[in-house]
Amino acid sequence: MRIGISGLGNIGKRHLELLSALPPVDVVAAVEPRLGGDASAAGMPLSVYGAFDEMLEKASLDAVVIASPSGMHAEQGAAAAEVGVHVITEKPLATTMGAAESLVAACASRGVRLAVVHQYRFHAPLVRLKKEIDGGALGKVVFLNVSLCWRRSTAYYAENGGWRGTWKWDGGGALMNQGSHAVDLARWLVGPIATVTALTTNVVHAIEGEDTACVALEFARGGLGMLQVTTCSSENRPAVVTIEGTEGAAVVRGEQLAVNGRPVELRSEHVRQVPLGNPHRLQFEAIFDALANGERPPVAGDESRETLAATLAMYESARSGRAIRVPESRLSSSAS
Ligand SMILES: NC(=O)c1ccc[n+]([C@@H]2O[C@H](COP(=O)([O-])OP(=O)(O)OC[C@H]3O[C@@H](n4cnc5c(N)ncnc54)[C@H](O)[C@@H]3O)[C@@H](O)[C@H]2O)c1
């Protein structure tokens, strides 16, 4: 399968390295305006283009991995779909609902698959936590908490044209960028979100969007949740996910899972790989398996669209100071 990567920045370079070592794919091309077509600068034997359309036109791709600034995902994905190329995009799917709908529709109408990178769904302790929840071991979920307390420097927001933290290219700040992981995890672990009440602020960074957000959730099937996201911590702390249920409680802190206070040993039956696999790699393997078998890949575009809808509702809540109802999921009416 011939793959092209859009954007060789922070995550794109890591994807290039990872995908180059993955047997079913052959990374033949990339787009990186900063390299000005200099293939040697990519450090791999592949064609490097200065513009996305040029790569699509010349590289005969089967699939594209989009790791450009978030505000470009939908337009680049739709252009790829238009010429029959499968789309795997980094999160978030898009930064507006209109753009997300156009991308999902473009992929559906051209018969190509659309997958979104939400690698935490492949993180071993969270995979096991989901099994505990779905198997009923924790009873009915009372509370979910997700805490992403990370540090991002001033330079992080300034580099590569300063797109991060802008409304146009990042879709906001920490909540849209880092927080889309938390929103997706909440939906995946517990289910659809019915209403959100959000507070956002800037503690450190002078960016258009927020660097800190706190969101209260009401789940459609009952139970409440809280998301905390910041890029202002003194260091990157492990992500923490806690579930309080009517029959038990569980905590994931980084690589560790404890259920009812007891550490759980994560063995091969809970994950696809021992030692615990790289979640990005596990998701890519699952996506390429699905593409090879003509199946719906994880996490499909229409599912990620619901994560975006919930995130945008949080921004509306922060702006208006009101609880906002998340638009009803349309998952049952479309699939790609
Ligand atoms: N899943 C994750 O854990 C994760 C982690 C980091 C970033 N991301 C996502 O990946 C995307 C990129 O983030 P990043 O931190 O790597 O940013 P980055 O700025 O390091 O990389 C983006 C790259 O895209 C390039 N670029 C600019 N215009 C382009 C265009 N028209 N076509 C192709 N490339 C273009 C930039 O020059 C830059 O090198 C974002 O959407 C972000 O949300 C996801």
Short mmCIF file of C-alpha atoms and ligand atoms in Angstrom, two decimals:
data_model
loop_
_atom_site.label_atom_id
_atom_site.label_comp_id
_atom_site.label_asym_id
_atom_site.label_seq_id
_atom_site.Cartn_x
_atom_site.Cartn_y
_atom_site.Cartn_z
CA MET A 1 0.00 0.00 0.00
CA ARG A 2 1.53 3.32 -1.13
CA ILE A 3 1.35 5.97 1.59
CA GLY A 4 1.96 9.72 1.59
CA ILE A 5 2.34 11.83 4.73
CA SER A 6 1.17 15.43 4.91
CA GLY A 7 3.35 17.47 7.29
CA LEU A 8 6.72 16.34 8.65
CA GLY A 9 6.58 18.29 11.90
CA ASN A 10 6.50 16.93 15.44
CA ILE A 11 4.05 14.07 14.91
CA GLY A 12 4.49 13.66 11.14
CA LYS A 13 8.18 12.83 11.55
CA ARG A 14 7.31 10.24 14.21
CA HIS A 15 4.68 8.74 11.89
CA LEU A 16 7.22 8.61 9.06
CA GLU A 17 9.63 6.63 11.23
CA LEU A 18 6.92 4.32 12.55
CA LEU A 19 5.21 3.70 9.20
CA SER A 20 8.52 3.09 7.44
CA ALA A 21 8.99 0.05 9.70
CA LEU A 22 5.45 -1.28 9.20
CA PRO A 23 5.40 -4.19 6.71
CA PRO A 24 2.08 -3.63 4.92
CA VAL A 25 2.87 -0.07 3.89
CA ASP A 26 5.39 1.72 1.77
CA VAL A 27 5.83 5.42 2.56
CA VAL A 28 6.65 6.82 -0.86
CA ALA A 29 5.96 10.55 -0.46
CA ALA A 30 5.48 13.44 1.92
CA VAL A 31 4.45 17.08 1.81
CA GLU A 32 6.42 19.55 3.88
CA PRO A 33 6.48 23.18 2.74
CA ARG A 34 9.39 23.92 5.11
CA LEU A 35 11.65 21.44 3.25
CA GLY A 36 10.94 23.05 -0.12
CA GLY A 37 11.02 19.73 -1.98
CA ASP A 38 14.35 18.66 -0.46
CA ALA A 39 13.88 14.88 -0.06
CA SER A 40 17.24 14.37 1.66
CA ALA A 41 16.04 16.56 4.56
CA ALA A 42 13.37 13.96 5.38
CA GLY A 43 16.15 11.47 6.14
CA MET A 44 14.29 8.68 4.28
CA PRO A 45 14.15 7.56 0.64
CA LEU A 46 10.89 9.21 -0.43
CA SER A 47 9.67 12.05 -2.64
CA VAL A 48 9.04 15.29 -0.76
CA TYR A 49 6.65 17.83 -2.25
CA GLY A 50 6.02 21.46 -1.33
CA ALA A 51 2.23 21.24 -1.81
CA PHE A 52 -0.43 18.64 -1.00
CA ASP A 53 -2.09 18.70 -4.44
CA GLU A 54 1.26 18.10 -6.10
CA MET A 55 1.80 14.97 -3.99
CA LEU A 56 -1.70 13.71 -4.87
CA GLU A 57 -1.09 14.32 -8.55
CA LYS A 58 2.36 12.72 -8.78
CA ALA A 59 2.71 10.03 -6.11
CA SER A 60 -0.01 7.45 -7.05
CA LEU A 61 -1.06 6.95 -3.43
CA ASP A 62 -3.43 4.41 -1.92
CA ALA A 63 -3.72 6.30 1.39
CA VAL A 64 -2.62 9.54 2.94
CA VAL A 65 -1.70 10.22 6.58
CA ILE A 66 -2.49 13.84 7.42
CA ALA A 67 -0.31 15.41 10.13
CA SER A 68 -0.51 19.03 9.02
CA PRO A 69 -2.00 21.82 11.22
CA SER A 70 -5.52 20.86 12.33
CA GLY A 71 -7.32 23.50 10.27
CA MET A 72 -5.96 21.83 7.09
CA HIS A 73 -7.13 18.27 7.81
CA ALA A 74 -10.58 18.51 6.25
CA GLU A 75 -9.58 20.24 3.03
CA GLN A 76 -6.60 17.96 2.43
CA GLY A 77 -8.66 14.88 3.31
CA ALA A 78 -11.45 15.87 0.91
CA ALA A 79 -8.90 16.48 -1.89
CA ALA A 80 -7.46 12.99 -1.31
CA ALA A 81 -10.94 11.42 -1.26
CA GLU A 82 -11.77 13.17 -4.53
CA VAL A 83 -9.02 11.16 -6.29
CA GLY A 84 -9.89 7.86 -4.55
CA VAL A 85 -7.21 7.92 -1.84
CA HIS A 86 -8.05 6.59 1.67
CA VAL A 87 -7.70 9.21 4.41
CA ILE A 88 -6.07 8.73 7.81
CA THR A 89 -5.93 12.02 9.63
CA GLU A 90 -4.48 13.09 12.92
CA LYS A 91 -6.98 14.34 15.49
CA PRO A 92 -8.97 16.51 15.46
CA LEU A 93 -10.92 15.44 12.37
CA ALA A 94 -11.51 19.14 11.62
CA THR A 95 -11.91 22.37 13.53
CA THR A 96 -15.48 23.19 12.48
CA MET A 97 -18.57 21.02 12.07
CA GLY A 98 -19.06 22.21 8.48
CA ALA A 99 -15.56 21.09 7.50
CA ALA A 100 -15.98 17.76 9.33
CA GLU A 101 -19.30 17.07 7.55
CA SER A 102 -17.77 17.89 4.15
CA LEU A 103 -14.87 15.51 4.75
CA VAL A 104 -17.08 12.65 5.97
CA ALA A 105 -19.41 13.19 2.98
CA ALA A 106 -16.52 13.39 0.47
CA CYS A 107 -15.09 10.07 1.71
CA ALA A 108 -18.51 8.38 1.70
CA SER A 109 -19.37 9.59 -1.81
CA ARG A 110 -16.00 8.49 -3.28
CA GLY A 111 -16.07 5.15 -1.46
CA VAL A 112 -12.81 5.69 0.44
CA ARG A 113 -12.26 5.04 4.14
CA LEU A 114 -11.73 7.79 6.69
CA ALA A 115 -9.89 7.07 9.95
CA VAL A 116 -8.82 9.45 12.69
CA VAL A 117 -5.82 8.97 14.99
CA HIS A 118 -7.12 8.59 18.56
CA GLN A 119 -4.27 6.41 19.81
CA TYR A 120 -5.32 6.45 23.47
CA ARG A 121 -7.97 3.89 22.51
CA PHE A 122 -5.02 1.53 21.94
CA HIS A 123 -3.19 2.33 25.18
CA ALA A 124 -3.02 -0.97 27.10
CA PRO A 125 -4.31 0.18 30.52
CA LEU A 126 -7.21 2.03 28.89
CA VAL A 127 -8.06 -0.98 26.70
CA ARG A 128 -8.26 -3.06 29.88
CA LEU A 129 -10.22 -0.35 31.71
CA LYS A 130 -12.80 -0.36 28.92
CA LYS A 131 -13.10 -4.16 29.30
CA GLU A 132 -13.73 -3.72 33.02
CA ILE A 133 -16.43 -1.12 32.34
CA ASP A 134 -18.10 -3.01 29.46
CA GLY A 135 -17.98 -6.29 31.39
CA GLY A 136 -19.86 -4.68 34.26
CA ALA A 137 -17.09 -5.19 36.85
CA LEU A 138 -17.39 -1.58 38.02
CA GLY A 139 -21.19 -1.49 37.91
CA LYS A 140 -22.91 1.61 36.62
CA VAL A 141 -20.57 4.54 35.96
CA VAL A 142 -21.15 7.33 38.47
CA PHE A 143 -18.15 9.55 37.64
CA LEU A 144 -15.48 9.66 34.95
CA ASN A 145 -12.52 12.01 35.35
CA VAL A 146 -9.84 12.68 32.76
CA SER A 147 -6.90 14.87 33.66
CA LEU A 148 -4.31 15.96 31.08
CA CYS A 149 -1.82 18.18 32.91
CA TRP A 150 0.94 18.84 30.44
CA ARG A 151 3.59 21.47 29.80
CA ARG A 152 4.00 23.25 26.50
CA SER A 153 6.56 26.02 26.10
CA THR A 154 6.18 29.47 24.59
CA ALA A 155 8.38 28.19 21.75
CA TYR A 156 5.90 25.35 21.09
CA TYR A 157 3.19 27.91 20.37
CA ALA A 158 5.52 30.08 18.26
CA GLU A 159 7.16 27.42 16.05
CA ASN A 160 6.19 26.42 12.52
CA GLY A 161 4.41 29.67 11.76
CA GLY A 162 2.69 29.93 15.15
CA TRP A 163 -0.44 27.99 14.11
CA ARG A 164 -0.98 26.37 17.51
CA GLY A 165 -3.42 28.12 19.81
CA THR A 166 -5.05 30.01 16.90
CA TRP A 167 -8.77 29.68 16.13
CA LYS A 168 -8.18 29.31 12.41
CA TRP A 169 -5.55 26.54 12.38
CA ASP A 170 -5.82 24.88 15.82
CA GLY A 171 -9.54 25.45 16.35
CA GLY A 172 -8.79 26.98 19.76
CA GLY A 173 -6.22 26.03 22.39
CA ALA A 174 -5.57 23.20 24.83
CA LEU A 175 -9.15 21.91 24.75
CA MET A 176 -9.22 21.34 20.97
CA ASN A 177 -5.59 20.25 20.62
CA GLN A 178 -4.61 18.19 23.68
CA GLY A 179 -8.18 17.94 25.02
CA SER A 180 -9.59 16.12 22.01
CA HIS A 181 -7.93 13.01 23.52
CA ALA A 182 -9.88 13.53 26.75
CA VAL A 183 -13.20 14.10 24.96
CA ASP A 184 -12.72 11.03 22.79
CA LEU A 185 -11.81 8.89 25.81
CA ALA A 186 -14.88 10.05 27.72
CA ARG A 187 -17.16 9.11 24.81
CA TRP A 188 -15.38 5.80 24.14
CA LEU A 189 -15.28 4.66 27.77
CA VAL A 190 -18.69 5.80 28.98
CA GLY A 191 -20.78 6.71 25.92
CA PRO A 192 -22.37 9.72 24.25
CA ILE A 193 -22.20 13.05 26.07
CA ALA A 194 -25.56 14.78 26.51
CA THR A 195 -24.59 18.18 27.97
CA VAL A 196 -21.39 20.04 28.75
CA THR A 197 -20.57 22.99 31.00
CA ALA A 198 -17.11 24.42 30.38
CA LEU A 199 -14.77 27.01 31.83
CA THR A 200 -11.67 28.07 29.90
CA THR A 201 -8.88 30.46 30.80
CA ASN A 202 -5.32 31.45 30.01
CA VAL A 203 -2.93 30.94 32.89
CA VAL A 204 0.40 31.26 31.07
CA HIS A 205 0.24 31.44 27.31
CA ALA A 206 -0.66 34.54 25.28
CA ILE A 207 -2.56 32.64 22.57
CA GLU A 208 -5.94 33.25 20.94
CA GLY A 209 -7.41 30.06 22.41
CA GLU A 210 -7.29 28.87 26.03
CA ASP A 211 -4.34 27.11 27.67
CA THR A 212 -6.52 25.64 30.44
CA ALA A 213 -10.01 24.16 30.47
CA CYS A 214 -12.29 22.41 32.92
CA VAL A 215 -15.49 20.74 31.67
CA ALA A 216 -18.37 19.09 33.50
CA LEU A 217 -20.13 16.36 31.51
CA GLU A 218 -23.51 14.72 31.73
CA PHE A 219 -23.57 11.38 29.92
CA ALA A 220 -26.61 10.42 27.85
CA ARG A 221 -26.93 7.07 29.66
CA GLY A 222 -26.47 8.63 33.09
CA GLY A 223 -23.45 9.48 35.21
CA LEU A 224 -21.33 12.60 35.27
CA GLY A 225 -17.79 13.45 34.27
CA MET A 226 -15.06 16.03 34.55
CA LEU A 227 -12.27 16.85 32.10
CA GLN A 228 -9.25 18.96 33.07
CA VAL A 229 -6.78 19.99 30.39
CA THR A 230 -3.86 22.36 30.63
CA THR A 231 -0.57 23.10 28.88
CA CYS A 232 0.65 25.13 31.90
CA SER A 233 1.89 22.40 34.27
CA SER A 234 5.46 22.47 35.54
CA GLU A 235 6.11 19.24 33.62
CA ASN A 236 4.24 16.65 31.55
CA ARG A 237 2.37 14.52 34.03
CA PRO A 238 0.95 11.10 33.18
CA ALA A 239 -2.61 11.23 31.88
CA VAL A 240 -5.01 10.20 34.64
CA VAL A 241 -8.39 8.57 33.99
CA THR A 242 -10.58 7.54 36.90
CA ILE A 243 -13.90 5.74 36.97
CA GLU A 244 -16.09 5.60 40.02
CA GLY A 245 -18.77 2.95 39.57
CA THR A 246 -21.57 1.54 41.71
CA GLU A 247 -19.63 -1.78 42.10
CA GLY A 248 -16.01 -0.58 42.08
CA ALA A 249 -13.49 2.02 41.06
CA ALA A 250 -10.53 2.13 38.68
CA VAL A 251 -7.64 4.51 38.03
CA VAL A 252 -5.30 4.67 35.06
CA ARG A 253 -2.21 6.76 35.70
CA GLY A 254 0.10 6.71 32.70
CA GLU A 255 1.03 3.05 32.09
CA GLN A 256 -0.58 1.73 35.30
CA LEU A 257 -4.11 0.52 35.97
CA ALA A 258 -5.45 -0.13 39.45
CA VAL A 259 -8.89 -1.62 40.07
CA ASN A 260 -10.30 -1.21 43.57
CA GLY A 261 -6.88 -0.09 44.75
CA ARG A 262 -5.05 -3.17 43.40
CA PRO A 263 -2.56 -2.84 40.49
CA VAL A 264 -3.59 -4.88 37.45
CA GLU A 265 -0.91 -6.74 35.54
CA LEU A 266 -1.42 -6.06 31.84
CA ARG A 267 -0.80 -9.26 29.93
CA SER A 268 -0.98 -10.24 26.30
CA GLU A 269 -4.67 -11.11 26.32
CA HIS A 270 -5.50 -7.48 27.06
CA VAL A 271 -3.37 -5.93 24.33
CA ARG A 272 -2.15 -7.08 20.97
CA GLN A 273 1.48 -6.88 21.93
CA VAL A 274 3.91 -7.48 24.81
CA PRO A 275 5.76 -5.45 26.00
CA LEU A 276 2.95 -2.94 25.95
CA GLY A 277 2.74 -1.67 22.40
CA ASN A 278 3.15 1.82 21.05
CA PRO A 279 -0.49 2.96 20.83
CA HIS A 280 0.08 4.85 17.57
CA ARG A 281 1.57 1.73 16.00
CA LEU A 282 -1.27 -0.43 17.26
CA GLN A 283 -3.84 1.92 15.79
CA PHE A 284 -2.03 2.13 12.44
CA GLU A 285 -1.82 -1.69 12.30
CA ALA A 286 -5.55 -1.94 13.00
CA ILE A 287 -6.32 0.71 10.37
CA PHE A 288 -4.22 -0.99 7.68
CA ASP A 289 -5.73 -4.39 8.53
CA ALA A 290 -9.18 -2.84 8.08
CA LEU A 291 -8.23 -1.18 4.78
CA ALA A 292 -6.78 -4.47 3.46
CA ASN A 293 -10.00 -6.30 4.38
CA GLY A 294 -12.38 -3.59 3.13
CA GLU A 295 -13.64 -2.98 6.67
CA ARG A 296 -14.50 0.11 8.70
CA PRO A 297 -11.24 1.32 10.30
CA PRO A 298 -10.80 2.39 13.91
CA VAL A 299 -11.55 5.24 14.67
CA ALA A 300 -13.86 6.00 11.73
CA GLY A 301 -14.50 9.59 10.66
CA ASP A 302 -18.16 9.73 11.61
CA GLU A 303 -17.29 8.60 15.12
CA SER A 304 -14.59 11.24 15.50
CA ARG A 305 -17.10 13.80 14.21
CA GLU A 306 -19.10 13.20 17.40
CA THR A 307 -16.00 13.95 19.48
CA LEU A 308 -15.64 17.22 17.57
CA ALA A 309 -19.32 18.06 18.11
CA ALA A 310 -18.87 17.60 21.87
CA THR A 311 -15.68 19.69 21.87
CA LEU A 312 -17.35 22.52 19.96
CA ALA A 313 -20.26 22.41 22.41
CA MET A 314 -17.69 22.94 25.20
CA TYR A 315 -16.43 26.08 23.46
CA GLU A 316 -19.99 27.32 23.08
CA SER A 317 -20.56 26.70 26.79
CA ALA A 318 -17.36 28.56 27.76
CA ARG A 319 -18.38 31.52 25.57
CA SER A 320 -22.00 31.68 26.71
CA GLY A 321 -21.59 30.68 30.35
CA ARG A 322 -24.39 28.12 29.92
CA ALA A 323 -24.73 24.35 29.88
CA ILE A 324 -24.90 23.26 26.23
CA ARG A 325 -26.70 20.21 24.86
CA VAL A 326 -24.44 18.24 22.50
CA PRO A 327 -26.18 17.69 19.14
CA GLU A 328 -27.62 14.17 18.80
CA SER A 329 -25.24 11.61 17.37
CA ARG A 330 -25.89 10.68 13.74
CA LEU A 331 -23.63 7.63 13.95
CA SER A 332 -26.33 5.17 12.97
CA SER A 333 -27.13 7.05 9.75
CA SER A 334 -23.67 7.06 8.19
CA ALA A 335 -20.59 4.87 8.16
CA SER A 336 -17.32 5.10 6.29
N1 LIG B 1 -2.29 12.07 18.22
C1 LIG B 1 -1.44 12.80 18.90
O1 LIG B 1 -1.04 12.46 20.03
C2 LIG B 1 -0.91 14.07 18.31
C3 LIG B 1 0.28 14.63 18.82
C4 LIG B 1 0.76 15.80 18.24
C5 LIG B 1 0.05 16.40 17.19
N2 LIG B 1 -1.11 15.85 16.76
C6 LIG B 1 -1.87 16.49 15.67
O2 LIG B 1 -1.04 16.47 14.51
C7 LIG B 1 -1.17 17.68 13.78
C8 LIG B 1 0.21 18.34 13.64
O3 LIG B 1 0.68 18.70 14.92
P1 LIG B 1 2.26 18.88 15.20
O4 LIG B 1 2.37 19.10 16.65
O5 LIG B 1 3.02 17.75 14.57
O6 LIG B 1 2.54 20.23 14.42
P2 LIG B 1 3.87 20.71 13.72
O7 LIG B 1 3.77 22.17 13.50
O8 LIG B 1 5.06 20.18 14.46
O9 LIG B 1 3.79 19.95 12.31
C9 LIG B 1 2.93 20.36 11.29
C10 LIG B 1 3.74 20.38 10.01
O10 LIG B 1 2.87 20.64 8.90
C11 LIG B 1 3.58 21.46 7.99
N3 LIG B 1 2.67 22.14 7.08
C12 LIG B 1 2.29 23.45 7.07
N4 LIG B 1 1.46 23.67 6.02
C13 LIG B 1 1.31 22.47 5.40
C14 LIG B 1 0.56 22.06 4.26
N5 LIG B 1 -0.18 22.93 3.55
N6 LIG B 1 0.61 20.77 3.89
C15 LIG B 1 1.36 19.88 4.61
N7 LIG B 1 2.10 20.21 5.67
C16 LIG B 1 2.06 21.50 6.07
C17 LIG B 1 4.37 22.41 8.89
O11 LIG B 1 5.45 23.00 8.20
C18 LIG B 1 4.80 21.48 10.02
O12 LIG B 1 6.07 20.90 9.76
C19 LIG B 1 -2.17 18.53 14.55
O13 LIG B 1 -3.44 18.38 13.96
C20 LIG B 1 -2.17 17.96 15.94
O14 LIG B 1 -3.42 18.09 16.59
C21 LIG B 1 -1.58 14.69 17.28
#
